[in-house]
Short mmCIF file of C-alpha atoms in Angstrom, two decimals:
data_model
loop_
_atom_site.label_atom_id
_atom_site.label_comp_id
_atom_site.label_asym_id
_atom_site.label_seq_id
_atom_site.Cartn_x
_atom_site.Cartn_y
_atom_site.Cartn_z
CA UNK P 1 -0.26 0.04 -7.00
CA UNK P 2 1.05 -0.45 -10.70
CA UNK P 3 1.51 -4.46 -9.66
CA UNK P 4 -0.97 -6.14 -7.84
CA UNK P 5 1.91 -8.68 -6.95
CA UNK P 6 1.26 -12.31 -6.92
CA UNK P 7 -1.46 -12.63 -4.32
CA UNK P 8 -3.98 -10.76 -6.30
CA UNK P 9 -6.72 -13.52 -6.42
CA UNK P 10 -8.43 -14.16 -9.92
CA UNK P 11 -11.63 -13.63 -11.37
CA UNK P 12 -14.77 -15.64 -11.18
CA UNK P 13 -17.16 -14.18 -13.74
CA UNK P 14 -16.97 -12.87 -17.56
CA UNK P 15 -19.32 -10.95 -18.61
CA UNK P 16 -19.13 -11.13 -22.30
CA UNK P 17 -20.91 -7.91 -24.17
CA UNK P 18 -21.07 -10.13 -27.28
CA UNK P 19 -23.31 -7.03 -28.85
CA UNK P 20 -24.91 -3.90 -28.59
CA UNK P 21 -27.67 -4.37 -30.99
CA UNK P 22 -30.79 -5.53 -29.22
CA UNK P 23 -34.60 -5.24 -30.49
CA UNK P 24 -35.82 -4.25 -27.76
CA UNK P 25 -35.41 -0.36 -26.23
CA UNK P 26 -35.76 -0.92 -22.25
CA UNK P 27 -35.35 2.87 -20.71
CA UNK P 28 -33.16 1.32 -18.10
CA UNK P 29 -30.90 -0.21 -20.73
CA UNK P 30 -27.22 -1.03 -18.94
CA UNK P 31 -25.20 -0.12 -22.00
CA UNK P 32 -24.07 2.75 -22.13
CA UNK P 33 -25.86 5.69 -24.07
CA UNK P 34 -23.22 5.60 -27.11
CA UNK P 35 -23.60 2.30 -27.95
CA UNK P 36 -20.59 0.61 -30.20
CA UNK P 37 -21.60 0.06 -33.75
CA UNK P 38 -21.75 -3.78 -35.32
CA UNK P 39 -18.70 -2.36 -37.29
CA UNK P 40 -16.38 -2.42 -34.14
CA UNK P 41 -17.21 -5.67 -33.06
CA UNK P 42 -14.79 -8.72 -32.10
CA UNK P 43 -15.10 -11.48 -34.51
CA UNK P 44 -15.59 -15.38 -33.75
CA UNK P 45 -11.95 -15.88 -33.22
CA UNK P 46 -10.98 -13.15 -30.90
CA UNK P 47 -13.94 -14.31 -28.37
CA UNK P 48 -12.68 -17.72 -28.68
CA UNK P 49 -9.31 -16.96 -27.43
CA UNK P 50 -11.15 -14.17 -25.17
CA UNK P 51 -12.64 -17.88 -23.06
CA UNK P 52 -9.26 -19.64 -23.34
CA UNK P 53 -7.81 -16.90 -21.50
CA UNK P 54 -10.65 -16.51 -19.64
CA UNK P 55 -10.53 -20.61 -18.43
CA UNK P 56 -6.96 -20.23 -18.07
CA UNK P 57 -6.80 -17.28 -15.91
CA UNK P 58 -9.22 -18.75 -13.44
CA UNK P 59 -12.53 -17.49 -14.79
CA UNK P 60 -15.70 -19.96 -14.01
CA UNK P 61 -18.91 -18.09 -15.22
CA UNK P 62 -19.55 -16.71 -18.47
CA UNK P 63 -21.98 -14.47 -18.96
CA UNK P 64 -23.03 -14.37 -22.82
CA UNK P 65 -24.77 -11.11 -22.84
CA UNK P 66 -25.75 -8.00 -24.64
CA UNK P 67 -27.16 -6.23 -26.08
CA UNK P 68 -29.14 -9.25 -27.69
CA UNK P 69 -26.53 -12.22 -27.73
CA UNK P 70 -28.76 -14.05 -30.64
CA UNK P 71 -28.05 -10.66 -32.34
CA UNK P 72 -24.83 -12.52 -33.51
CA UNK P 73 -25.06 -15.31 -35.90
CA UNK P 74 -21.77 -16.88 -34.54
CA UNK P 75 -23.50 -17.25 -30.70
CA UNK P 76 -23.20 -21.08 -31.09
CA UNK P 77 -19.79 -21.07 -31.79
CA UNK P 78 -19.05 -18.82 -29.10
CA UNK P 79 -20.92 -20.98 -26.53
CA UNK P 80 -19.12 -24.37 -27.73
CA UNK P 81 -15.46 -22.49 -27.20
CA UNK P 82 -16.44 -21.42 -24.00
CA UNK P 83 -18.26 -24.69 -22.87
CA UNK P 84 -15.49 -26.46 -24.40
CA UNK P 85 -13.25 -24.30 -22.18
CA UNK P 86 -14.81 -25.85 -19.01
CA UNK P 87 -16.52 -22.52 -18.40
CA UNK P 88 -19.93 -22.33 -17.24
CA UNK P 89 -22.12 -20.60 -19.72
CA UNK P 90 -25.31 -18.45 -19.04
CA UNK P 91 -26.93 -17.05 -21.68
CA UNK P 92 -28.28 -13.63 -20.98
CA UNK P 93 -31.25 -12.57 -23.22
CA UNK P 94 -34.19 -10.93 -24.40
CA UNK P 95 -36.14 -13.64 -25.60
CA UNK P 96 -35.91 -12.42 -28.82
CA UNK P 97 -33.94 -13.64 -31.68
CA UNK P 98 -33.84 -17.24 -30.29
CA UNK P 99 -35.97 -20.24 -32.27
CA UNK P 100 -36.06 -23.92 -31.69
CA UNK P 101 -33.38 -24.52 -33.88
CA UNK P 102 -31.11 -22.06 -32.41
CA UNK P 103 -31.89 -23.93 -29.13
CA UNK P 104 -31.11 -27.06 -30.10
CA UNK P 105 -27.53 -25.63 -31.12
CA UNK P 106 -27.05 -24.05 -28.14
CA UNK P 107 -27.72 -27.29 -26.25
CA UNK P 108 -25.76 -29.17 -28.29
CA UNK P 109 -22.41 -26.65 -28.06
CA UNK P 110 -23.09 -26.95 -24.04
CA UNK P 111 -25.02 -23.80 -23.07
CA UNK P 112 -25.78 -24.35 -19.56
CA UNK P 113 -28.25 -22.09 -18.36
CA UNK P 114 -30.41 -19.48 -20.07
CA UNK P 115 -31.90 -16.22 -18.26
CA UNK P 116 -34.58 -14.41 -20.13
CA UNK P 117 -35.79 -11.27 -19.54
CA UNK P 118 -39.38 -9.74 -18.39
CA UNK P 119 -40.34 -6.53 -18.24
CA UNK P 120 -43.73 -6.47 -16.33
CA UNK P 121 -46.02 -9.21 -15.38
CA UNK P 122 -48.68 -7.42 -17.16
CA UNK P 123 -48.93 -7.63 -21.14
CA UNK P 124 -49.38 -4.06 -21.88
CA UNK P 125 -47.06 -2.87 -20.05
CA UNK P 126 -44.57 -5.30 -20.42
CA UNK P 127 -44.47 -4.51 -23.98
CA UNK P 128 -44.53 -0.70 -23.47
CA UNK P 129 -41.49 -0.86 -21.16
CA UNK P 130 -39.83 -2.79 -23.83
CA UNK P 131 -40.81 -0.50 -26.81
CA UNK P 132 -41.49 -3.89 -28.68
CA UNK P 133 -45.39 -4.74 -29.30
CA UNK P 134 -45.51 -8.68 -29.11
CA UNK P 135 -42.45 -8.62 -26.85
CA UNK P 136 -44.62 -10.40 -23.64
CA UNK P 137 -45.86 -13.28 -25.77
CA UNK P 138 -42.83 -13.95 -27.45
CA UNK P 139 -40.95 -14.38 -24.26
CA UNK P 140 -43.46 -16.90 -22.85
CA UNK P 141 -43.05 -19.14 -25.92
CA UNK P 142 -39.50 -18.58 -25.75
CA UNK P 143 -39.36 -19.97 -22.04
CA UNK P 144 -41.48 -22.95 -22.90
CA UNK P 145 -39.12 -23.99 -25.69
CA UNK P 146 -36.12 -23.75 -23.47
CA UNK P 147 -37.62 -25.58 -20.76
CA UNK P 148 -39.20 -27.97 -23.07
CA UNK P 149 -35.29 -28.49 -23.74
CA UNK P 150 -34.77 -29.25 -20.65
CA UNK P 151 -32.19 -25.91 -19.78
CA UNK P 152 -32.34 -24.06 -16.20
CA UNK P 153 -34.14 -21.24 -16.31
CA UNK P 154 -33.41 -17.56 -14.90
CA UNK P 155 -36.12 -14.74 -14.98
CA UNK P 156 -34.78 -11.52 -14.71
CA UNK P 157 -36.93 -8.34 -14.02
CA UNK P 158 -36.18 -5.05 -13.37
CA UNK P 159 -38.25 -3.28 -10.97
CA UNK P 160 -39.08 0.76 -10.95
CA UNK P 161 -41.63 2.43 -10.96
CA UNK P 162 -44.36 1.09 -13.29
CA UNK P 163 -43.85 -2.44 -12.18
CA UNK P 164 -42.70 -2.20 -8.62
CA UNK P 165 -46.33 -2.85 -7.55
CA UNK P 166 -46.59 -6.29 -9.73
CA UNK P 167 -43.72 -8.04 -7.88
CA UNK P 168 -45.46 -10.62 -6.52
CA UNK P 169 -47.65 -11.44 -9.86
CA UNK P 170 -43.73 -11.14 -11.52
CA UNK P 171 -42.73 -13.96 -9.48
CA UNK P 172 -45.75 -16.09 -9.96
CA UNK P 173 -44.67 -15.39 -14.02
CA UNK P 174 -41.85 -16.85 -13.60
CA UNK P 175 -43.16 -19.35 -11.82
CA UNK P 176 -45.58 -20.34 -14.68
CA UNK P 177 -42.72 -19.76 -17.27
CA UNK P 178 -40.80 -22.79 -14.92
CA UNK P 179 -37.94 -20.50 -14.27
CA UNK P 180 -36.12 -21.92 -11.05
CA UNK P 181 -34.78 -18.62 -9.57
CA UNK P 182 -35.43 -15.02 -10.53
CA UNK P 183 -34.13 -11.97 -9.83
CA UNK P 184 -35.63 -9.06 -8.52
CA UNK P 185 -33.47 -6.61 -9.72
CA UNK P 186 -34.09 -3.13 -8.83
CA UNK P 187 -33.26 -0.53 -11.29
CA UNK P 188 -29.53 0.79 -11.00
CA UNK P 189 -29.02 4.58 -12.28
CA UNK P 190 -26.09 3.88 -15.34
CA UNK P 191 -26.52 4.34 -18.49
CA UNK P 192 -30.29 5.06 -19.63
CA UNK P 193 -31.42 4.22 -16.91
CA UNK P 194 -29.45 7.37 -15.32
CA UNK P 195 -31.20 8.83 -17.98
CA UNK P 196 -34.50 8.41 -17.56
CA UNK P 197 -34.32 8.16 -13.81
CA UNK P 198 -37.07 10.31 -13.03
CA UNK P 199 -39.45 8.22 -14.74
CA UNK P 200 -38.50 5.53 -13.68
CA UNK P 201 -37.62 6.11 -9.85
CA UNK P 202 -40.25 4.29 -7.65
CA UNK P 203 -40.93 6.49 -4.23
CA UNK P 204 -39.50 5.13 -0.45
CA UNK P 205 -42.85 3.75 0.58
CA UNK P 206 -43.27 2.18 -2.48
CA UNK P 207 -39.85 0.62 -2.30
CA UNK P 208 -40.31 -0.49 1.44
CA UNK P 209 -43.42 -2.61 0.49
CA UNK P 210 -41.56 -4.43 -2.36
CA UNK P 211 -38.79 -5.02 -0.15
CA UNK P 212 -41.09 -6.30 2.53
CA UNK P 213 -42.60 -8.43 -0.77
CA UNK P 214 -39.69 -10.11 -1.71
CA UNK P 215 -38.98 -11.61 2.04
CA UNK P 216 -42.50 -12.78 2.66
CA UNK P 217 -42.47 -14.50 -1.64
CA UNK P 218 -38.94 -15.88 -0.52
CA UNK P 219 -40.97 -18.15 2.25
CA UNK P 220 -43.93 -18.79 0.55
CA UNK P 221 -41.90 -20.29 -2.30
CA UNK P 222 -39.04 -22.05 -0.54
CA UNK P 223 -37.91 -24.87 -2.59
CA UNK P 224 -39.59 -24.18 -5.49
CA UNK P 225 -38.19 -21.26 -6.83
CA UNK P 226 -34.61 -18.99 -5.82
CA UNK P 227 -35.49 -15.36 -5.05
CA UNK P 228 -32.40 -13.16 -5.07
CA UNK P 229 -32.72 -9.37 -5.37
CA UNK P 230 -30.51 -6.29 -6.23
CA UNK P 231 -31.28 -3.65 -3.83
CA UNK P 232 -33.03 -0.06 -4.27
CA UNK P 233 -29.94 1.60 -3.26
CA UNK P 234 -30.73 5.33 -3.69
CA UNK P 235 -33.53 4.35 -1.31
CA UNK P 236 -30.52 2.47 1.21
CA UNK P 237 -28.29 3.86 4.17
CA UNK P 238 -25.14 1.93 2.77
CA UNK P 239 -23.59 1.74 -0.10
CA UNK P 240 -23.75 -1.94 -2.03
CA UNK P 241 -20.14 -3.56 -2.17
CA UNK P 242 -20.18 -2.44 -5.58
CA UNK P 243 -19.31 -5.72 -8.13
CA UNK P 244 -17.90 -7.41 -4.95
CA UNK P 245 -15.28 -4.89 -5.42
CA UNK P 246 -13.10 -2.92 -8.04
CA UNK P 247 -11.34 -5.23 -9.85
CA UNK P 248 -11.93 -7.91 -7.42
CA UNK P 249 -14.20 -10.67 -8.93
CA UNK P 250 -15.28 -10.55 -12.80
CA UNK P 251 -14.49 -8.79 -15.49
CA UNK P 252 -16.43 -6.92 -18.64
CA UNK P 253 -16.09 -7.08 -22.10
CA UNK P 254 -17.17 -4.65 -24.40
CA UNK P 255 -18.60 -5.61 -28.12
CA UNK P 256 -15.15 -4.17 -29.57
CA UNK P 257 -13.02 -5.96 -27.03
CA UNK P 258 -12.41 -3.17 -24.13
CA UNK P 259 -12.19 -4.87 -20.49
CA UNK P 260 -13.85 -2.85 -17.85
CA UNK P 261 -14.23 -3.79 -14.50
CA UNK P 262 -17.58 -3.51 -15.09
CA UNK P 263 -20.25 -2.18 -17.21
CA UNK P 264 -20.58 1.65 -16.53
CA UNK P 265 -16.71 1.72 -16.02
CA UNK P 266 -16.53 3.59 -19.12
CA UNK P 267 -18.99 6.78 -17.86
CA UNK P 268 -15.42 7.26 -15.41
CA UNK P 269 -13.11 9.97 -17.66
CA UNK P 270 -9.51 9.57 -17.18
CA UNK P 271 -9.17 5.31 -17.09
CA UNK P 272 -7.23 3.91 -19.45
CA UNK P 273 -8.98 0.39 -20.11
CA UNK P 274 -7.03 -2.19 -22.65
CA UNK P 275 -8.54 -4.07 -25.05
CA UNK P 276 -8.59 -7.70 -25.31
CA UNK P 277 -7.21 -7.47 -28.98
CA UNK P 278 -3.66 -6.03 -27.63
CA UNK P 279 -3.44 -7.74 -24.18
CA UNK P 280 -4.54 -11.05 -22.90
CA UNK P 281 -6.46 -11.57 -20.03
CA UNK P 282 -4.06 -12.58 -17.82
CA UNK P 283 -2.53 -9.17 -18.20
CA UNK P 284 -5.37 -6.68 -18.19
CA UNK P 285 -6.77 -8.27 -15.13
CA UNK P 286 -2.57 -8.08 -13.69
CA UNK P 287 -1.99 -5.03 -15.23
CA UNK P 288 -4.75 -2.55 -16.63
CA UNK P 289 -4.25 0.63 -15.35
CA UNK P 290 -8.17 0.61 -15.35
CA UNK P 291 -8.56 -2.33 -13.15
CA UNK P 292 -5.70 -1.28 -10.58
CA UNK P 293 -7.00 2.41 -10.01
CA UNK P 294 -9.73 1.22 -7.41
CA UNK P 295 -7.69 -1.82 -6.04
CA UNK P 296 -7.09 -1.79 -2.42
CA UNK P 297 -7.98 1.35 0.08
CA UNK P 298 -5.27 3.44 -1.15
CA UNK P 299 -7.19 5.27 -3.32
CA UNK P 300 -10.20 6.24 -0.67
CA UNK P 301 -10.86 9.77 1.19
CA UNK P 302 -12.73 9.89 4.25
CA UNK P 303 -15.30 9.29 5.08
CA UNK P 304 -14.06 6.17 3.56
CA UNK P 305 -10.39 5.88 4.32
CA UNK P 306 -11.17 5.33 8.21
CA UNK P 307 -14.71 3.35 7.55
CA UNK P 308 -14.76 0.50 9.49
CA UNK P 309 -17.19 -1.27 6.81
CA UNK P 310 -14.45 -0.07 4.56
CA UNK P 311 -13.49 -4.22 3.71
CA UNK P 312 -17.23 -4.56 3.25
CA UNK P 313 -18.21 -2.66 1.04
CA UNK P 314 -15.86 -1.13 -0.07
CA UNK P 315 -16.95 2.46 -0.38
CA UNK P 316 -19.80 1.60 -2.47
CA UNK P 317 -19.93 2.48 -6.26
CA UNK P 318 -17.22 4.11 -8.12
CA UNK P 319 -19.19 5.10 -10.84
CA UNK P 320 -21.88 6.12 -9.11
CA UNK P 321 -19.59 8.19 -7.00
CA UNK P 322 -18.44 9.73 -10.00
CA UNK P 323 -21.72 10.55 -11.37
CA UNK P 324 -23.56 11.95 -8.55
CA UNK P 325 -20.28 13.67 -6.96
CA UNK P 326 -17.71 14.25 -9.71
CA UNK P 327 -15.26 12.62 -7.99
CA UNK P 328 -14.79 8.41 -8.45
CA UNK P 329 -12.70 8.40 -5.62
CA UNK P 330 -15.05 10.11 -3.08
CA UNK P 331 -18.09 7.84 -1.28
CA UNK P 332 -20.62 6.45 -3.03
CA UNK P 333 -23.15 9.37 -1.87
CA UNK P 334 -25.71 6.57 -1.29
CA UNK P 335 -24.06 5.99 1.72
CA UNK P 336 -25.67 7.94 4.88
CA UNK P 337 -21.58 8.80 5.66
CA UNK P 338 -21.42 10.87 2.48
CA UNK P 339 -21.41 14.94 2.74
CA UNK P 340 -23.34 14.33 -0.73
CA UNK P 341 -26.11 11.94 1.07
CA UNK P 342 -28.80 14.77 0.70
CA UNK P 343 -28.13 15.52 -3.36
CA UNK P 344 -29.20 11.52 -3.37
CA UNK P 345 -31.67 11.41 -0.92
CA UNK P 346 -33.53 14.59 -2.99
CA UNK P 347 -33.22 12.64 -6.20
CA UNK P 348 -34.90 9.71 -4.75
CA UNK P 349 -37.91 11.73 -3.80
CA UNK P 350 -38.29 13.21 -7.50
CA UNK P 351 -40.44 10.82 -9.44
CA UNK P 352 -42.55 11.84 -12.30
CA UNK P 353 -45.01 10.02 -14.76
CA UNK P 354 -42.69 11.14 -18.12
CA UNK P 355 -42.52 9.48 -21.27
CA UNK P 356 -39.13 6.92 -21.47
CA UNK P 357 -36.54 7.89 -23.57
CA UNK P 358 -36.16 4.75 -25.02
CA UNK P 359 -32.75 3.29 -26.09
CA UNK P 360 -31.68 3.33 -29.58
CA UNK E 1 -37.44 -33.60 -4.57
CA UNK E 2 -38.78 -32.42 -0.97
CA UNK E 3 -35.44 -32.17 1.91
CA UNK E 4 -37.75 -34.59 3.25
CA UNK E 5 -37.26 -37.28 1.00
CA UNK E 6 -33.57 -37.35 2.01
CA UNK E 7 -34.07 -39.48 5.02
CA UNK E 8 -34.80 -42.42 3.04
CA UNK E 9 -31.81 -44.27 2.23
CA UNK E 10 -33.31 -45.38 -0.85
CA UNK E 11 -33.14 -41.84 -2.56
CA UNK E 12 -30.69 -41.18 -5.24
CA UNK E 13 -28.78 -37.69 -4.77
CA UNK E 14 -28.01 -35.54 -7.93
CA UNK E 15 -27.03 -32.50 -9.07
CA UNK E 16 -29.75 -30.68 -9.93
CA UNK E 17 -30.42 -29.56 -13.65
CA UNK E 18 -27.72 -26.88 -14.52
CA UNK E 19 -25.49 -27.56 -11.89
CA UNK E 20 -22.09 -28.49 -12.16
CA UNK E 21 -19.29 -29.89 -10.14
CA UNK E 22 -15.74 -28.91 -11.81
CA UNK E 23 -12.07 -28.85 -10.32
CA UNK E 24 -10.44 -25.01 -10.90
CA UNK E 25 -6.79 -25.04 -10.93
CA UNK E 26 -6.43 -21.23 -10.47
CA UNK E 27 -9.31 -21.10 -7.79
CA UNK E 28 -7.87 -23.85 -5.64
CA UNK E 29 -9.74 -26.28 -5.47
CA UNK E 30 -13.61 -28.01 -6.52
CA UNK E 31 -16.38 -25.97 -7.01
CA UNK E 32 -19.78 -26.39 -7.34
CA UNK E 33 -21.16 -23.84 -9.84
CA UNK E 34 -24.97 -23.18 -10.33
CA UNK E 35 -26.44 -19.71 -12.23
CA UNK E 36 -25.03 -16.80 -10.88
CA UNK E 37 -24.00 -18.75 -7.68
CA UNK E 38 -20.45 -20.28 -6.70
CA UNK E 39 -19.81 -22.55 -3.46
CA UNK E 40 -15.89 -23.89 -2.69
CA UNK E 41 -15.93 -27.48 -2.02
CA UNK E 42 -14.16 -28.93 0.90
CA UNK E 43 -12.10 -32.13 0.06
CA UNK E 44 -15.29 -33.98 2.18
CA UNK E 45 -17.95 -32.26 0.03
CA UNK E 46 -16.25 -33.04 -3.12
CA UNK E 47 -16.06 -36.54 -2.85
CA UNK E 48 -19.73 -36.32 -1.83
CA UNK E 49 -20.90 -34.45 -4.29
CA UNK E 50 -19.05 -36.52 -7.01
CA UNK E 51 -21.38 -39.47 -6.00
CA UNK E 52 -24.27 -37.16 -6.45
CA UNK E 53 -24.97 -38.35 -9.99
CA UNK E 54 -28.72 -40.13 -10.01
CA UNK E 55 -26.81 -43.46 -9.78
CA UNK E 56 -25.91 -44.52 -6.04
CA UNK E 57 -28.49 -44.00 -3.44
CA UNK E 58 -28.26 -42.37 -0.06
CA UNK E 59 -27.54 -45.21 2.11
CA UNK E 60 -24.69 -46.99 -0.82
CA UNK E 61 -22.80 -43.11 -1.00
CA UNK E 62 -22.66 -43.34 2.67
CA UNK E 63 -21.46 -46.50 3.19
CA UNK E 64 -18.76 -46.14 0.23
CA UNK E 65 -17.69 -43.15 2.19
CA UNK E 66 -17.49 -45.02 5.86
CA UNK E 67 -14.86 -47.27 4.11
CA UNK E 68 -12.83 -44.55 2.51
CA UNK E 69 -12.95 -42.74 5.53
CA UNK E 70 -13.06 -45.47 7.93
CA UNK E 71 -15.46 -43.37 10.52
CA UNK E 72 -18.40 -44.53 12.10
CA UNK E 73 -21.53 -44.90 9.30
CA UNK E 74 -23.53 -42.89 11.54
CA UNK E 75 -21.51 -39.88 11.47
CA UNK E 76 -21.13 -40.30 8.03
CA UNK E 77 -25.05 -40.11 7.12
CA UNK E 78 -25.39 -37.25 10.08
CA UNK E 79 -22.86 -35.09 7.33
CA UNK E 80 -23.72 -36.42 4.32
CA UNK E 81 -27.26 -35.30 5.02
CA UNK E 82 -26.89 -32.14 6.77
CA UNK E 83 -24.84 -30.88 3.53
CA UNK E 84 -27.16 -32.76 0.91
CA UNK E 85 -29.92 -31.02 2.83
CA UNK E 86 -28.88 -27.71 2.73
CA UNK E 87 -28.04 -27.67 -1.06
CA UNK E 88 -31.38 -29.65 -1.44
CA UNK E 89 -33.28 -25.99 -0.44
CA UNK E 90 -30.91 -24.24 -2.47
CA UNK E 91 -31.63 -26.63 -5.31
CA UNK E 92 -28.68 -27.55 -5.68
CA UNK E 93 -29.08 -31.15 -5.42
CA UNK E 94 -32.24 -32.86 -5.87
CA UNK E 95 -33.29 -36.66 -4.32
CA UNK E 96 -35.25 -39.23 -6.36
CA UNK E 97 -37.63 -40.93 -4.55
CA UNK E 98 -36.47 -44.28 -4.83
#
């Protein structure tokens, strides 16, 4: 499928991978473990044009992310082309890096929405999981000043095994910080997190009552605050329709201007992705040989190719399928389906009280 | 900003903080775009939801809509409230009280 013809649908989300630098050193870091250097950044002008294209091409979400966005002293500018663009703009971060002032910039080039960051509901730990002492206090100030400015608010924490107990006192953080939704995200294995996924794995009964958590918080706090949550999948019997899809909804962009389809794209040898410096938009998300290589159902094997949830979900996660199986074409071996479903349930059970290998 | 406070026509409908109504030429059509969420407007909903802005109360939204429409008032606030409603507990929209 080297042409995706004209009925290909376009995008809905950017996520814009402004940086790689961040200050804090979360073990379950998405980026992956070679991160790119500032030296190999985009400049101000090539993520300008990077939302006109975006806009053009039918793009509504940006994601400003990271790394630590604030990281880059050209953030506002960024924003204002992007708001200016008539794209929404949500502002992924840390917490750290922001100040008043910066805020007031960012309001005033048309940031829309901000979503901090939270590592545990409990100080100490918080700031352990982030390898940052003062991390936990700085966030809460951080959240007052942006809600003192009057922005929606988005708390994001990822659950595993040294918070997974705390959801509930997570939520009521967020609560107090005046976020209006949160996400429960439970940790996916990419990147560091693959990395330190021993330490970090939670066990199946531990999982079931945070699942069970997160439906009974969802009522108690109807109206006042938006629960959504990203599943424990190692823990599921299907696979998660992986980014809505291959190639499907949103795009990635990397600090030096690669477009994945998404984030761990890159851990798959053997795609060829284009960078946003030698193609537009328009035609990576046409045209990338990265982006068509998981289009469609040609590509599947059974148990996949004759799946009825096939449309659903797609046969799960391509990465995942790559790093658990050695083969991105085969099921994601999350799914029950998969003749690798035992390799993933036994990795599941194996949970262990190890130091983090922190991110760089 | 209870669903409750809907029923009274008094209440003024907007957006709610961070949400944004916008017309998307390559996604066919009006959307209404909140964090990390994305719902396709009917042509109904749009013209709803454009009234949505703090200004015009319940009851003045539905009656500018039985004109343009030229349908029954009732039916009109039976819709207009079951959709205002429904993004209400998404907080979507929020209601002033008066």
């Amino acid at each position: 499928m080297l042409d995706p013809g004209p009925l290909l649908p376009p995008p809905s989300g950017l996520l814009a991978e402004l940086t790689h630098r961040c200050p804090l050193g979360c073990p379950y870091c998405s980026n992956p473990l070679a991160l790119e250097p500032k030296s190999v950044e985009l400049d101000t002008l090539a993520w300008v044009r990077v939302m006109h294209e975006a806009s053009a091409l039918g793009v509504l979400h940006v994601h400003l992310s990271g790394g630590e966005p604030a990281a880059r002293r050209d953030l506002e500018e960024i924003v204002r082309a992007a708001s200016g663009a008539g794209l929404y703009t949500n502002l992924i971060t840390s917490g750290i890096g922001l100040t008043p002032v910066r805020l007031d910039a960012l309001k005033e080039a048309g940031l829309d929405h901000i979503q901090i960051s939270v590592q545990d509901a409990e100080q100490g730990s918080a700031d352990r999981i982030a390898g940052y002492a003062g991390a936990f206090r700085r966030k809460q100030k951080l959240a007052a000043d942006v809600v003192a400015r009057c922005f929606p608010l988005t708390v994001n924490a990822v659950i595993h095994r040294a918070n997974i107990g705390r959801v509930a006192d997570i939520v009521e953080l967020a609560l107090e910080m005046g976020a209006g939704r949160i996400e429960i995200a439970h940790a996916q294995y990419y990147g560091w997190a693959l990395k330190n996924r021993a330490a970090l794995m939670p066990s199946r009964a531990q999982v079931e009552v945070a699942v069970a958590e997160v439906e009974r918080l969802r009522a108690v706090h109807r109206g006042r605050i938006v629960i959504d949550s990203v599943a424990p999948d190692y823990h599921a019997r299907y696979p998660k329709p992986c980014m809505g899809g291959w190639g499907r909804r949103s795009l990635n962009v990397t600090p030096a201007g690669r477009a994945l389809p998404c984030h761990a794209a890159e851990s798959i040898p053997g795609l060829d992705f284009w960078s946003v410096a030698e193609h537009s938009l328009e035609d990576i998300w046409r045209h990338s040989p990265a982006f068509n290589a998981f289009r469609g159902e040609a590509w599947m094997r059974e148990p996949c190719r004759s799946c009825e949830r096939r449309g659903q979900d797609f046969g799960g996660c391509r990465c995942q399928a790559f790093l658990l199986t050695g083969d991105a074409r085969a099921a994601d071996p999350v799914c029950h389906l998969s003749p690798n479903h035992e390799r993933v349930a036994a990795l599941a059970a194996v949970g262990e009280d190890e130091p983090y290998l922190h991110r760089a | 900003m209870s669903v409750d406070t809907i029923i009274f026509a008094e209440g003024k409908p907007r957006l709610a903080r961070g949400v944004r109504l916008r017309h998307s030429e390559a996604q066919g059509g009006w959307v209404l775009l909140a964090p990390e969420r994305i719902f396709e407007c009917d042509a109904v909903a749009a013209e709803v939801l454009k009234r949505c802005t703090g200004e015009a109360s319940f009851g003045q939204i539905v009656d500018d809509l039985a004109t343009i429409y030229d349908a029954p008032r009732e039916q009109i606030a039976g819709d207009v409230e079951a959709l205002l409603a429904s993004l209400a507990e998404k907080r979507l929209v929020e209601v002033s009280d008066a």
